[in-house]
Amino acid sequence: MFELAQGNLASVDDKGPGELDDILGAHPRLGEKKVDSALSRDEQARMRAAGTGSGSSTEEEEMLRRLNEEYEAVYPGLRYVVFVNGRSRSVIMDDMRMRIQRVDPKLEREQAIQAMCDIAADRAAKLLCEAPMDGQDIE
């Protein structure tokens, strides 16, 4: 999947949206409360539970909202995509700030695509662990 994305990435013009930008732009914003996927809701809840160790959750939510806005201003049409993987909000927000300050659309797309691949692989592994074994009845 990642190799396919890299091949397509070469055709994406940094100045305009492409097919990959449409996919990346469809990702939910970090910290959003209204998320369609049950797995995404669980991931967001774990990140909130991990917290930053300082500040209120309201302050953290406001900071995430501002960082999302700043990110989308620097990378129009994209959403910040990261494989949270149990990391705290403070670690994720530090990564988000670094990627905003870097201002490298090509590298940003590559990292976002890799993150989506990592998220997909993690979710597939979790779903496989929950799937019944061969020969077991599914009710």
CSV table of C-alpha atoms in Angstrom, one decimal:
chain,number,residue,atom,x,y,z
A,1,MET,CA,0.0,0.0,0.0
A,2,PHE,CA,2.8,2.4,0.9
A,3,GLU,CA,4.7,1.7,-2.3
A,4,LEU,CA,1.6,2.4,-4.3
A,5,ALA,CA,1.1,5.7,-2.4
A,6,GLN,CA,4.7,6.7,-3.0
A,7,GLY,CA,4.3,6.0,-6.7
A,8,ASN,CA,1.2,8.2,-6.9
A,9,LEU,CA,2.9,10.8,-4.7
A,10,ALA,CA,5.3,11.8,-7.5
A,11,SER,CA,2.3,12.9,-9.6
A,12,VAL,CA,0.8,15.1,-6.9
A,13,ASP,CA,1.6,18.8,-7.5
A,14,ASP,CA,2.6,20.6,-4.2
A,15,LYS,CA,0.4,23.5,-5.3
A,16,GLY,CA,-2.8,21.7,-5.8
A,17,PRO,CA,-5.0,19.0,-4.4
A,18,GLY,CA,-4.7,15.5,-5.8
A,19,GLU,CA,-6.2,12.1,-5.1
A,20,LEU,CA,-3.9,11.5,-2.1
A,21,ASP,CA,-4.8,14.9,-0.6
A,22,ASP,CA,-8.5,14.0,-0.8
A,23,ILE,CA,-7.8,10.8,1.2
A,24,LEU,CA,-5.6,12.6,3.7
A,25,GLY,CA,-8.1,15.5,4.0
A,26,ALA,CA,-10.9,13.0,4.9
A,27,HIS,CA,-9.1,11.9,8.0
A,28,PRO,CA,-10.8,13.1,11.3
A,29,ARG,CA,-9.1,16.0,13.1
A,30,LEU,CA,-7.0,15.0,16.1
A,31,GLY,CA,-9.1,15.4,19.2
A,32,GLU,CA,-12.5,15.6,17.4
A,33,LYS,CA,-15.3,14.3,19.5
A,34,LYS,CA,-17.6,13.3,16.5
A,35,VAL,CA,-15.8,10.5,14.9
A,36,ASP,CA,-17.6,7.8,12.8
A,37,SER,CA,-15.2,4.9,13.4
A,38,ALA,CA,-15.4,2.9,16.6
A,39,LEU,CA,-11.7,2.2,16.5
A,40,SER,CA,-11.0,5.9,16.0
A,41,ARG,CA,-13.2,6.8,19.0
A,42,ASP,CA,-11.3,4.3,21.1
A,43,GLU,CA,-7.9,5.7,20.0
A,44,GLN,CA,-9.0,9.3,20.7
A,45,ALA,CA,-10.3,8.2,24.1
A,46,ARG,CA,-7.0,6.5,25.0
A,47,MET,CA,-5.1,9.6,23.9
A,48,ARG,CA,-7.3,11.8,26.1
A,49,ALA,CA,-6.8,9.3,29.0
A,50,ALA,CA,-3.0,9.5,28.6
A,51,GLY,CA,-3.3,13.3,28.9
A,52,THR,CA,-0.3,15.6,29.1
A,53,GLY,CA,0.3,15.4,32.8
A,54,SER,CA,-0.4,19.1,33.1
A,55,GLY,CA,-3.2,21.4,32.3
A,56,SER,CA,-6.9,20.7,32.0
A,57,SER,CA,-8.5,18.6,29.3
A,58,THR,CA,-10.4,21.7,28.3
A,59,GLU,CA,-7.0,23.5,27.8
A,60,GLU,CA,-5.6,20.5,25.9
A,61,GLU,CA,-8.7,20.4,23.6
A,62,GLU,CA,-8.4,24.1,22.9
A,63,MET,CA,-4.7,23.7,22.1
A,64,LEU,CA,-5.5,20.7,19.7
A,65,ARG,CA,-8.2,22.8,18.0
A,66,ARG,CA,-5.7,25.7,17.5
A,67,LEU,CA,-3.0,23.3,16.3
A,68,ASN,CA,-5.4,21.7,13.8
A,69,GLU,CA,-6.2,25.1,12.5
A,70,GLU,CA,-2.6,26.1,12.2
A,71,TYR,CA,-1.7,22.8,10.5
A,72,GLU,CA,-4.5,23.2,8.0
A,73,ALA,CA,-3.4,26.8,7.2
A,74,VAL,CA,0.1,25.6,6.5
A,75,TYR,CA,-1.0,22.5,4.6
A,76,PRO,CA,-4.3,23.4,2.9
A,77,GLY,CA,-6.5,20.5,2.1
A,78,LEU,CA,-4.7,18.1,4.4
A,79,ARG,CA,-5.4,16.9,8.0
A,80,TYR,CA,-2.7,16.1,10.5
A,81,VAL,CA,-2.5,12.2,10.5
A,82,VAL,CA,-0.4,10.4,13.1
A,83,PHE,CA,-0.4,6.8,14.5
A,84,VAL,CA,-1.0,7.7,18.1
A,85,ASN,CA,-0.1,4.2,19.4
A,86,GLY,CA,-0.7,5.0,23.1
A,87,ARG,CA,1.4,8.2,23.1
A,88,SER,CA,0.3,11.1,25.3
A,89,ARG,CA,-1.3,14.3,24.0
A,90,SER,CA,1.8,16.2,24.9
A,91,VAL,CA,4.0,14.0,22.7
A,92,ILE,CA,1.5,14.1,19.8
A,93,MET,CA,1.2,17.9,20.1
A,94,ASP,CA,5.0,18.3,20.0
A,95,ASP,CA,5.1,16.2,16.8
A,96,MET,CA,2.3,18.3,15.4
A,97,ARG,CA,4.2,21.5,16.1
A,98,MET,CA,7.4,20.2,14.6
A,99,ARG,CA,5.5,19.2,11.4
A,100,ILE,CA,3.8,22.6,11.2
A,101,GLN,CA,7.1,24.4,11.6
A,102,ARG,CA,8.9,22.2,9.1
A,103,VAL,CA,6.6,23.5,6.2
A,104,ASP,CA,7.5,20.6,3.8
A,105,PRO,CA,4.4,19.5,1.9
A,106,LYS,CA,6.0,16.6,0.2
A,107,LEU,CA,7.5,15.1,3.4
A,108,GLU,CA,4.2,15.9,5.2
A,109,ARG,CA,2.3,13.8,2.6
A,110,GLU,CA,4.8,11.0,2.9
A,111,GLN,CA,4.5,11.0,6.7
A,112,ALA,CA,0.8,11.2,6.7
A,113,ILE,CA,0.5,8.3,4.2
A,114,GLN,CA,2.9,6.2,6.3
A,115,ALA,CA,0.8,7.0,9.4
A,116,MET,CA,-2.4,5.9,7.6
A,117,CYS,CA,-0.7,2.7,6.6
A,118,ASP,CA,0.5,2.2,10.2
A,119,ILE,CA,-3.0,2.9,11.5
A,120,ALA,CA,-4.6,0.5,9.0
A,121,ALA,CA,-2.1,-2.3,9.8
A,122,ASP,CA,-2.7,-1.8,13.6
A,123,ARG,CA,-6.5,-2.0,13.1
A,124,ALA,CA,-6.2,-5.0,10.8
A,125,ALA,CA,-4.2,-6.8,13.5
A,126,LYS,CA,-6.7,-5.9,16.2
A,127,LEU,CA,-9.6,-7.1,14.0
A,128,LEU,CA,-7.8,-10.4,13.3
A,129,CYS,CA,-7.2,-10.9,17.0
A,130,GLU,CA,-11.0,-10.5,17.5
A,131,ALA,CA,-12.0,-12.8,14.6
A,132,PRO,CA,-13.2,-16.3,15.4
A,133,MET,CA,-10.7,-19.1,14.7
A,134,ASP,CA,-11.4,-21.4,11.7
A,135,GLY,CA,-14.0,-24.0,12.6
A,136,GLN,CA,-15.6,-21.9,15.3
A,137,ASP,CA,-19.3,-21.0,14.8
A,138,ILE,CA,-20.2,-17.3,14.3
A,139,GLU,CA,-23.5,-16.3,15.8
